[in-house]
């Protein structure tokens, strides 16, 4: 099956358009994009409205900019900045984009814009949304995980957007939609460039999805072209800095799985943070995440034949969740699939609960959370409608029910913040699995009854 992943029509969403005029939704989304760019034009809120946010800090973008600059100055960027965990190919690309921007503020704003457009591109190409149905875009742009990408100056939106474009290009090549031989070569190079930047920038997030695409389309030319481009880059700059960049990179990456030096997993909020709270042996917490990451990656490759590209890509991104190094801003590609599944079944209460859980920022005060929660819910119900009054009631009940749960995790139970955040991140995963399992059970029962 070479179609785009999602097999359900977006018109089957339980949340559907309330007004006849599509321009209302397009204008609303346009306003939402502009509002996000305005609020996060220099990073917005991070642990309060800090001084850096008002003075054009480059946030995490600055790590890659400095790495690219050090590379061109013939310095080993991994020695100059031990926080660097990405490859130098992607860092150089980001630095060149920074130099073309002529200004810190314009560069930051450009990266924020590309992140937002990347999320929308990912949703559109993989058919989680369409021009005729905008609820998924509205939800994904208001989710706290997407906002965290903008707050921290991260690149998840750009990476999944580039991945989606590479998928579309490979699909066009595979289906012989590109007739010209020279255009096919150019498309192949472009897909390789998107994939190598993603793989180089965040191998923990992009490695398994990269392998799934290669296996699905059997485009080993992309694999070899990507590898050749990366090796040429590594060889050239290793000579320039008089050091082996690859081994310097590996040395920095080792800290990610070193429990001794990073007992909080670099602030990760994956499932292993919950196990970390149970004081399990250090060796187990170092080895087990690697095993689960590789196992889920293998399962994603095996899933291609049985369940198709849709499930395979989800499982490939899910592999990162089972790794030691998983942050909330890496949750975006997973949420697209999970929320899509939730709003395509009839469990309105748990859908409201799960969607509500993803709207909150972890750092806001209780009254702010309450205000923002009801504000987003009011806008959502103004723009979109559910199948019935009963469905609306249960959806709202589930939405509101999350508020005391969230406050209880942090205030009443007084859990460690990272553990509480990790539990919140589990909610859409658990509920989506429950919904899918119930649906699978019903289909199985129908087959037996026939």
GROMACS .gro file of C-alpha atoms in nm:
model
  450
    1UNK     CA    1   0.000   0.000   0.000
    2UNK     CA    2   0.177   0.315  -0.124
    3UNK     CA    3  -0.093   0.557  -0.017
    4UNK     CA    4  -0.030   0.815   0.252
    5UNK     CA    5  -0.046   0.655   0.595
    6UNK     CA    6  -0.384   0.728   0.744
    7UNK     CA    7  -0.657   0.506   0.613
    8UNK     CA    8  -0.949   0.684   0.777
    9UNK     CA    9  -1.102   0.984   0.608
   10UNK     CA   10  -1.058   1.308   0.801
   11UNK     CA   11  -1.430   1.366   0.748
   12UNK     CA   12  -1.495   1.090   1.003
   13UNK     CA   13  -1.354   1.301   1.290
   14UNK     CA   14  -1.586   1.321   1.587
   15UNK     CA   15  -1.487   1.690   1.596
   16UNK     CA   16  -1.615   1.840   1.271
   17UNK     CA   17  -1.657   2.191   1.129
   18UNK     CA   18  -1.938   2.397   1.281
   19UNK     CA   19  -1.960   2.664   1.007
   20UNK     CA   20  -2.010   2.619   0.634
   21UNK     CA   21  -1.750   2.873   0.526
   22UNK     CA   22  -1.404   2.715   0.520
   23UNK     CA   23  -1.246   3.060   0.519
   24UNK     CA   24  -1.342   3.096   0.886
   25UNK     CA   25  -1.112   2.807   0.977
   26UNK     CA   26  -0.830   2.910   0.745
   27UNK     CA   27  -0.836   3.264   0.885
   28UNK     CA   28  -0.846   3.126   1.240
   29UNK     CA   29  -0.546   2.904   1.173
   30UNK     CA   30  -0.363   3.191   1.005
   31UNK     CA   31  -0.430   3.407   1.310
   32UNK     CA   32  -0.314   3.122   1.538
   33UNK     CA   33   0.015   3.089   1.346
   34UNK     CA   34   0.075   3.466   1.367
   35UNK     CA   35  -0.012   3.463   1.739
   36UNK     CA   36   0.237   3.183   1.806
   37UNK     CA   37   0.507   3.366   1.611
   38UNK     CA   38   0.438   3.684   1.807
   39UNK     CA   39   0.433   3.513   2.149
   40UNK     CA   40   0.742   3.302   2.078
   41UNK     CA   41   0.934   3.543   1.856
   42UNK     CA   42   1.227   3.529   2.097
   43UNK     CA   43   1.134   3.211   2.282
   44UNK     CA   44   0.853   3.337   2.505
   45UNK     CA   45   0.823   3.191   2.853
   46UNK     CA   46   1.088   2.962   2.998
   47UNK     CA   47   1.068   2.923   3.378
   48UNK     CA   48   0.909   3.267   3.385
   49UNK     CA   49   0.958   3.562   3.154
   50UNK     CA   50   1.337   3.565   3.182
   51UNK     CA   51   1.582   3.829   3.063
   52UNK     CA   52   1.710   3.619   2.774
   53UNK     CA   53   1.363   3.591   2.623
   54UNK     CA   54   1.352   3.969   2.589
   55UNK     CA   55   1.700   4.003   2.445
   56UNK     CA   56   1.684   3.778   2.140
   57UNK     CA   57   1.848   3.469   2.287
   58UNK     CA   58   1.898   3.198   2.027
   59UNK     CA   59   1.810   2.931   2.285
   60UNK     CA   60   1.894   2.582   2.158
   61UNK     CA   61   1.938   2.712   1.806
   62UNK     CA   62   2.252   2.877   1.939
   63UNK     CA   63   2.412   2.537   2.013
   64UNK     CA   64   2.399   2.444   1.644
   65UNK     CA   65   2.498   2.793   1.528
   66UNK     CA   66   2.808   2.788   1.749
   67UNK     CA   67   2.891   2.435   1.632
   68UNK     CA   68   2.877   2.539   1.266
   69UNK     CA   69   3.084   2.848   1.337
   70UNK     CA   70   3.350   2.647   1.524
   71UNK     CA   71   3.363   2.402   1.237
   72UNK     CA   72   3.440   2.675   0.984
   73UNK     CA   73   3.701   2.815   1.225
   74UNK     CA   74   3.864   2.468   1.215
   75UNK     CA   75   3.784   2.397   1.579
   76UNK     CA   76   3.636   2.071   1.703
   77UNK     CA   77   3.279   2.177   1.803
   78UNK     CA   78   3.242   1.882   2.042
   79UNK     CA   79   3.542   1.997   2.244
   80UNK     CA   80   3.431   2.359   2.237
   81UNK     CA   81   3.078   2.277   2.356
   82UNK     CA   82   3.021   1.942   2.533
   83UNK     CA   83   2.644   1.999   2.527
   84UNK     CA   84   2.645   1.940   2.151
   85UNK     CA   85   2.478   1.604   2.079
   86UNK     CA   86   2.406   1.652   1.707
   87UNK     CA   87   2.621   1.586   1.403
   88UNK     CA   88   2.821   1.861   1.233
   89UNK     CA   89   2.651   1.832   0.892
   90UNK     CA   90   2.318   1.964   1.023
   91UNK     CA   91   2.494   2.218   1.247
   92UNK     CA   92   2.672   2.362   0.944
   93UNK     CA   93   2.341   2.390   0.755
   94UNK     CA   94   2.182   2.578   1.046
   95UNK     CA   95   2.486   2.807   1.076
   96UNK     CA   96   2.471   2.890   0.703
   97UNK     CA   97   2.101   2.973   0.740
   98UNK     CA   98   2.191   3.192   1.037
   99UNK     CA   99   2.449   3.385   0.830
  100UNK     CA  100   2.198   3.432   0.547
  101UNK     CA  101   1.949   3.580   0.796
  102UNK     CA  102   2.182   3.874   0.877
  103UNK     CA  103   2.024   3.917   1.220
  104UNK     CA  104   1.967   3.710   1.536
  105UNK     CA  105   1.602   3.810   1.560
  106UNK     CA  106   1.523   3.738   1.194
  107UNK     CA  107   1.699   3.401   1.215
  108UNK     CA  108   1.505   3.302   1.527
  109UNK     CA  109   1.176   3.412   1.371
  110UNK     CA  110   1.258   3.220   1.052
  111UNK     CA  111   1.332   2.902   1.248
  112UNK     CA  112   1.008   2.940   1.445
  113UNK     CA  113   0.815   2.983   1.120
  114UNK     CA  114   0.978   2.675   0.968
  115UNK     CA  115   0.891   2.473   1.278
  116UNK     CA  116   0.522   2.566   1.257
  117UNK     CA  117   0.508   2.506   0.883
  118UNK     CA  118   0.690   2.175   0.936
  119UNK     CA  119   0.420   2.053   1.176
  120UNK     CA  120   0.146   2.152   0.930
  121UNK     CA  121   0.333   1.989   0.640
  122UNK     CA  122   0.369   1.666   0.839
  123UNK     CA  123  -0.003   1.664   0.922
  124UNK     CA  124  -0.104   1.737   0.563
  125UNK     CA  125   0.127   1.495   0.380
  126UNK     CA  126   0.046   1.206   0.612
  127UNK     CA  127  -0.326   1.287   0.587
  128UNK     CA  128  -0.385   1.360   0.951
  129UNK     CA  129  -0.554   1.671   0.819
  130UNK     CA  130  -0.669   1.829   0.493
  131UNK     CA  131  -0.772   2.166   0.357
  132UNK     CA  132  -1.132   2.065   0.423
  133UNK     CA  133  -1.073   1.963   0.786
  134UNK     CA  134  -0.861   2.172   1.019
  135UNK     CA  135  -0.924   2.039   1.371
  136UNK     CA  136  -0.595   1.845   1.385
  137UNK     CA  137  -0.395   2.155   1.288
  138UNK     CA  138  -0.573   2.356   1.556
  139UNK     CA  139  -0.501   2.094   1.821
  140UNK     CA  140  -0.139   2.027   1.722
  141UNK     CA  141  -0.050   2.398   1.714
  142UNK     CA  142  -0.202   2.458   2.057
  143UNK     CA  143  -0.053   2.149   2.222
  144UNK     CA  144   0.211   2.221   2.483
  145UNK     CA  145   0.460   1.985   2.316
  146UNK     CA  146   0.449   2.195   1.998
  147UNK     CA  147   0.478   2.513   2.200
  148UNK     CA  148   0.781   2.367   2.379
  149UNK     CA  149   0.954   2.333   2.041
  150UNK     CA  150   0.911   2.710   2.001
  151UNK     CA  151   1.000   2.794   2.361
  152UNK     CA  152   1.330   2.609   2.356
  153UNK     CA  153   1.434   2.692   2.001
  154UNK     CA  154   1.419   2.326   1.902
  155UNK     CA  155   1.386   2.173   1.554
  156UNK     CA  156   1.128   1.894   1.582
  157UNK     CA  157   0.878   2.069   1.355
  158UNK     CA  158   1.143   2.128   1.089
  159UNK     CA  159   1.261   1.766   1.107
  160UNK     CA  160   0.920   1.602   1.076
  161UNK     CA  161   0.825   1.847   0.799
  162UNK     CA  162   1.144   1.756   0.611
  163UNK     CA  163   1.077   1.387   0.675
  164UNK     CA  164   0.726   1.422   0.532
  165UNK     CA  165   0.860   1.596   0.220
  166UNK     CA  166   1.123   1.320   0.175
  167UNK     CA  167   0.842   1.064   0.208
  168UNK     CA  168   0.640   1.246  -0.059
  169UNK     CA  169   0.941   1.264  -0.292
  170UNK     CA  170   1.022   0.894  -0.253
  171UNK     CA  171   0.657   0.809  -0.309
  172UNK     CA  172   0.658   1.012  -0.633
  173UNK     CA  173   0.978   0.842  -0.752
  174UNK     CA  174   0.850   0.497  -0.657
  175UNK     CA  175   0.517   0.551  -0.836
  176UNK     CA  176   0.697   0.695  -1.142
  177UNK     CA  177   0.517   1.027  -1.111
  178UNK     CA  178   0.839   1.211  -1.203
  179UNK     CA  179   0.897   1.148  -1.572
  180UNK     CA  180   1.222   1.333  -1.636
  181UNK     CA  181   1.538   1.137  -1.554
  182UNK     CA  182   1.721   1.453  -1.444
  183UNK     CA  183   1.432   1.561  -1.223
  184UNK     CA  184   1.436   1.216  -1.060
  185UNK     CA  185   1.806   1.256  -0.982
  186UNK     CA  186   1.742   1.601  -0.835
  187UNK     CA  187   1.445   1.467  -0.632
  188UNK     CA  188   1.661   1.181  -0.507
  189UNK     CA  189   1.931   1.425  -0.396
  190UNK     CA  190   1.672   1.650  -0.227
  191UNK     CA  191   1.516   1.359  -0.037
  192UNK     CA  192   1.864   1.247   0.071
  193UNK     CA  193   1.943   1.599   0.194
  194UNK     CA  194   1.627   1.617   0.404
  195UNK     CA  195   1.694   1.274   0.552
  196UNK     CA  196   2.062   1.330   0.628
  197UNK     CA  197   1.990   1.660   0.806
  198UNK     CA  198   1.725   1.492   1.021
  199UNK     CA  199   1.937   1.186   1.093
  200UNK     CA  200   2.243   1.396   1.170
  201UNK     CA  201   2.056   1.646   1.387
  202UNK     CA  202   1.854   1.401   1.600
  203UNK     CA  203   1.953   1.037   1.537
  204UNK     CA  204   1.753   0.923   1.841
  205UNK     CA  205   1.432   1.057   1.683
  206UNK     CA  206   1.496   1.009   1.311
  207UNK     CA  207   1.700   0.688   1.274
  208UNK     CA  208   1.411   0.441   1.281
  209UNK     CA  209   1.176   0.648   1.060
  210UNK     CA  210   1.467   0.683   0.814
  211UNK     CA  211   1.513   0.305   0.800
  212UNK     CA  212   1.137   0.249   0.760
  213UNK     CA  213   1.128   0.476   0.453
  214UNK     CA  214   1.430   0.305   0.297
  215UNK     CA  215   1.282  -0.042   0.353
  216UNK     CA  216   0.933   0.057   0.237
  217UNK     CA  217   1.040   0.209  -0.095
  218UNK     CA  218   1.352  -0.005  -0.134
  219UNK     CA  219   1.532   0.312  -0.243
  220UNK     CA  220   1.879   0.208  -0.139
  221UNK     CA  221   2.016   0.482  -0.365
  222UNK     CA  222   1.890   0.730  -0.107
  223UNK     CA  223   2.069   0.540   0.168
  224UNK     CA  224   2.399   0.532  -0.022
  225UNK     CA  225   2.372   0.893  -0.140
  226UNK     CA  226   2.297   1.006   0.214
  227UNK     CA  227   2.590   0.805   0.347
  228UNK     CA  228   2.830   0.937   0.080
  229UNK     CA  229   2.733   1.301   0.147
  230UNK     CA  230   2.779   1.252   0.519
  231UNK     CA  231   3.115   1.070   0.486
  232UNK     CA  232   3.255   1.337   0.251
  233UNK     CA  233   3.156   1.605   0.502
  234UNK     CA  234   3.306   1.410   0.794
  235UNK     CA  235   3.631   1.336   0.610
  236UNK     CA  236   3.683   1.694   0.491
  237UNK     CA  237   3.620   1.866   0.824
  238UNK     CA  238   3.803   1.600   1.026
  239UNK     CA  239   4.112   1.693   0.825
  240UNK     CA  240   4.046   2.062   0.885
  241UNK     CA  241   4.012   2.030   1.265
  242UNK     CA  242   4.284   1.765   1.281
  243UNK     CA  243   4.059   1.531   1.477
  244UNK     CA  244   3.809   1.254   1.405
  245UNK     CA  245   3.473   1.427   1.442
  246UNK     CA  246   3.275   1.104   1.444
  247UNK     CA  247   3.451   0.971   1.755
  248UNK     CA  248   3.417   1.308   1.928
  249UNK     CA  249   3.045   1.291   1.854
  250UNK     CA  250   3.020   0.936   1.995
  251UNK     CA  251   3.201   1.049   2.309
  252UNK     CA  252   2.946   1.325   2.369
  253UNK     CA  253   2.658   1.087   2.294
  254UNK     CA  254   2.777   0.838   2.554
  255UNK     CA  255   2.668   1.078   2.826
  256UNK     CA  256   2.309   1.031   2.714
  257UNK     CA  257   2.307   0.671   2.840
  258UNK     CA  258   2.544   0.723   3.132
  259UNK     CA  259   2.334   0.701   3.445
  260UNK     CA  260   2.630   0.790   3.666
  261UNK     CA  261   2.682   1.134   3.508
  262UNK     CA  262   2.314   1.202   3.423
  263UNK     CA  263   2.082   1.040   3.679
  264UNK     CA  264   1.787   1.251   3.557
  265UNK     CA  265   1.833   1.138   3.192
  266UNK     CA  266   1.894   1.497   3.077
  267UNK     CA  267   1.544   1.592   3.187
  268UNK     CA  268   1.381   1.331   2.962
  269UNK     CA  269   1.012   1.256   3.019
  270UNK     CA  270   0.990   0.913   2.862
  271UNK     CA  271   0.867   0.601   3.036
  272UNK     CA  272   1.213   0.536   3.184
  273UNK     CA  273   1.184   0.846   3.399
  274UNK     CA  274   0.898   0.674   3.585
  275UNK     CA  275   1.113   0.364   3.638
  276UNK     CA  276   1.398   0.592   3.745
  277UNK     CA  277   1.181   0.704   4.038
  278UNK     CA  278   1.176   0.342   4.161
  279UNK     CA  279   1.555   0.345   4.222
  280UNK     CA  280   1.631   0.054   3.990
  281UNK     CA  281   1.994  -0.056   3.939
  282UNK     CA  282   2.203   0.188   3.732
  283UNK     CA  283   2.319  -0.082   3.491
  284UNK     CA  284   1.958  -0.176   3.415
  285UNK     CA  285   1.865   0.187   3.348
  286UNK     CA  286   2.158   0.217   3.107
  287UNK     CA  287   2.107  -0.106   2.913
  288UNK     CA  288   1.729  -0.155   2.909
  289UNK     CA  289   1.643   0.170   2.719
  290UNK     CA  290   1.888   0.080   2.442
  291UNK     CA  291   1.734  -0.266   2.411
  292UNK     CA  292   1.377  -0.130   2.399
  293UNK     CA  293   1.479   0.136   2.145
  294UNK     CA  294   1.635  -0.119   1.911
  295UNK     CA  295   1.356  -0.373   1.966
  296UNK     CA  296   1.082  -0.122   1.881
  297UNK     CA  297   1.285  -0.012   1.579
  298UNK     CA  298   1.299  -0.370   1.458
  299UNK     CA  299   0.925  -0.412   1.520
  300UNK     CA  300   0.856  -0.098   1.314
  301UNK     CA  301   1.046  -0.249   1.021
  302UNK     CA  302   0.861  -0.580   1.054
  303UNK     CA  303   0.528  -0.396   1.084
  304UNK     CA  304   0.560  -0.262   0.728
  305UNK     CA  305   0.442  -0.580   0.562
  306UNK     CA  306   0.160  -0.662   0.802
  307UNK     CA  307   0.023  -0.322   0.907
  308UNK     CA  308   0.153  -0.082   0.643
  309UNK     CA  309   0.353   0.239   0.644
  310UNK     CA  310   0.113   0.422   0.878
  311UNK     CA  311   0.173   0.197   1.179
  312UNK     CA  312   0.539   0.142   1.087
  313UNK     CA  313   0.620   0.515   1.096
  314UNK     CA  314   0.435   0.557   1.426
  315UNK     CA  315   0.628   0.268   1.583
  316UNK     CA  316   0.953   0.409   1.441
  317UNK     CA  317   0.892   0.742   1.616
  318UNK     CA  318   0.770   0.555   1.923
  319UNK     CA  319   1.111   0.386   1.950
  320UNK     CA  320   1.253   0.719   2.064
  321UNK     CA  321   0.997   0.733   2.345
  322UNK     CA  322   1.139   0.404   2.476
  323UNK     CA  323   1.493   0.542   2.474
  324UNK     CA  324   1.671   0.722   2.757
  325UNK     CA  325   1.674   1.055   2.575
  326UNK     CA  326   1.318   1.171   2.507
  327UNK     CA  327   1.190   1.524   2.561
  328UNK     CA  328   0.843   1.672   2.535
  329UNK     CA  329   0.933   1.858   2.215
  330UNK     CA  330   1.001   1.519   2.051
  331UNK     CA  331   0.644   1.411   2.126
  332UNK     CA  332   0.489   1.599   1.832
  333UNK     CA  333   0.504   1.327   1.561
  334UNK     CA  334   0.367   1.071   1.807
  335UNK     CA  335   0.082   1.297   1.916
  336UNK     CA  336  -0.032   1.347   1.557
  337UNK     CA  337  -0.098   0.974   1.529
  338UNK     CA  338  -0.234   0.927   1.883
  339UNK     CA  339  -0.477   1.220   1.873
  340UNK     CA  340  -0.589   1.124   1.524
  341UNK     CA  341  -0.681   0.780   1.659
  342UNK     CA  342  -0.856   0.927   1.962
  343UNK     CA  343  -1.080   1.163   1.768
  344UNK     CA  344  -1.174   0.887   1.526
  345UNK     CA  345  -1.345   0.667   1.785
  346UNK     CA  346  -1.648   0.716   2.007
  347UNK     CA  347  -1.482   0.735   2.348
  348UNK     CA  348  -1.557   1.103   2.386
  349UNK     CA  349  -1.476   1.125   2.757
  350UNK     CA  350  -1.127   0.977   2.738
  351UNK     CA  351  -1.061   1.177   2.420
  352UNK     CA  352  -1.144   1.497   2.602
  353UNK     CA  353  -0.923   1.393   2.895
  354UNK     CA  354  -0.625   1.303   2.674
  355UNK     CA  355  -0.651   1.610   2.451
  356UNK     CA  356  -0.684   1.832   2.758
  357UNK     CA  357  -0.369   1.677   2.906
  358UNK     CA  358  -0.168   1.789   2.605
  359UNK     CA  359  -0.290   2.151   2.620
  360UNK     CA  360  -0.120   2.241   2.946
  361UNK     CA  361   0.219   2.391   3.008
  362UNK     CA  362   0.387   2.235   3.310
  363UNK     CA  363   0.516   2.565   3.449
  364UNK     CA  364   0.194   2.766   3.470
  365UNK     CA  365   0.021   2.846   3.799
  366UNK     CA  366  -0.314   2.685   3.885
  367UNK     CA  367  -0.534   2.984   3.798
  368UNK     CA  368  -0.350   3.036   3.470
  369UNK     CA  369  -0.399   2.669   3.383
  370UNK     CA  370  -0.770   2.693   3.462
  371UNK     CA  371  -0.812   3.007   3.251
  372UNK     CA  372  -0.618   2.874   2.952
  373UNK     CA  373  -0.788   2.535   2.967
  374UNK     CA  374  -1.140   2.675   2.955
  375UNK     CA  375  -1.030   2.931   2.694
  376UNK     CA  376  -0.901   2.665   2.453
  377UNK     CA  377  -1.207   2.446   2.518
  378UNK     CA  378  -1.441   2.740   2.443
  379UNK     CA  379  -1.261   2.818   2.115
  380UNK     CA  380  -1.258   2.449   2.020
  381UNK     CA  381  -1.634   2.410   2.076
  382UNK     CA  382  -1.702   2.738   1.898
  383UNK     CA  383  -1.521   2.625   1.584
  384UNK     CA  384  -1.596   2.252   1.590
  385UNK     CA  385  -1.890   2.036   1.686
  386UNK     CA  386  -1.931   1.683   1.825
  387UNK     CA  387  -2.189   1.428   1.705
  388UNK     CA  388  -2.444   1.498   1.982
  389UNK     CA  389  -2.512   1.689   2.304
  390UNK     CA  390  -2.429   1.372   2.496
  391UNK     CA  391  -2.092   1.342   2.320
  392UNK     CA  392  -2.021   1.709   2.391
  393UNK     CA  393  -2.105   1.659   2.759
  394UNK     CA  394  -1.870   1.362   2.798
  395UNK     CA  395  -1.594   1.534   2.601
  396UNK     CA  396  -1.616   1.843   2.824
  397UNK     CA  397  -1.637   1.626   3.135
  398UNK     CA  398  -1.318   1.444   3.034
  399UNK     CA  399  -1.148   1.774   2.948
  400UNK     CA  400  -1.228   1.933   3.284
  401UNK     CA  401  -1.149   1.611   3.475
  402UNK     CA  402  -0.783   1.638   3.381
  403UNK     CA  403  -0.740   1.969   3.568
  404UNK     CA  404  -0.757   1.822   3.923
  405UNK     CA  405  -0.550   1.523   3.806
  406UNK     CA  406  -0.275   1.751   3.680
  407UNK     CA  407  -0.279   1.967   3.991
  408UNK     CA  408  -0.287   1.653   4.208
  409UNK     CA  409   0.023   1.506   4.046
  410UNK     CA  410   0.226   1.818   4.116
  411UNK     CA  411   0.070   1.967   4.428
  412UNK     CA  412  -0.106   1.694   4.628
  413UNK     CA  413   0.116   1.393   4.551
  414UNK     CA  414   0.418   1.624   4.534
  415UNK     CA  415   0.590   1.399   4.281
  416UNK     CA  416   0.925   1.487   4.134
  417UNK     CA  417   0.847   1.726   3.844
  418UNK     CA  418   1.005   1.499   3.582
  419UNK     CA  419   0.812   1.197   3.709
  420UNK     CA  420   0.484   1.391   3.708
  421UNK     CA  421   0.554   1.515   3.354
  422UNK     CA  422   0.633   1.163   3.242
  423UNK     CA  423   0.301   1.037   3.379
  424UNK     CA  424   0.117   1.314   3.193
  425UNK     CA  425   0.299   1.222   2.872
  426UNK     CA  426   0.179   0.862   2.917
  427UNK     CA  427  -0.189   0.962   2.914
  428UNK     CA  428  -0.253   0.994   2.537
  429UNK     CA  429  -0.044   0.681   2.473
  430UNK     CA  430  -0.240   0.466   2.721
  431UNK     CA  431  -0.580   0.600   2.611
  432UNK     CA  432  -0.503   0.559   2.241
  433UNK     CA  433  -0.389   0.201   2.297
  434UNK     CA  434  -0.708   0.136   2.492
  435UNK     CA  435  -0.924   0.280   2.212
  436UNK     CA  436  -0.740   0.087   1.944
  437UNK     CA  437  -0.759  -0.235   2.142
  438UNK     CA  438  -1.134  -0.195   2.197
  439UNK     CA  439  -1.184  -0.129   1.827
  440UNK     CA  440  -0.971  -0.432   1.738
  441UNK     CA  441  -1.173  -0.646   1.980
  442UNK     CA  442  -1.501  -0.537   1.823
  443UNK     CA  443  -1.377  -0.611   1.472
  444UNK     CA  444  -1.261  -0.954   1.587
  445UNK     CA  445  -1.599  -1.021   1.748
  446UNK     CA  446  -1.778  -0.916   1.429
  447UNK     CA  447  -1.567  -1.161   1.228
  448UNK     CA  448  -1.649  -1.444   1.470
  449UNK     CA  449  -2.021  -1.363   1.470
  450UNK     CA  450  -2.031  -1.381   1.093
   0.00000   0.00000   0.00000
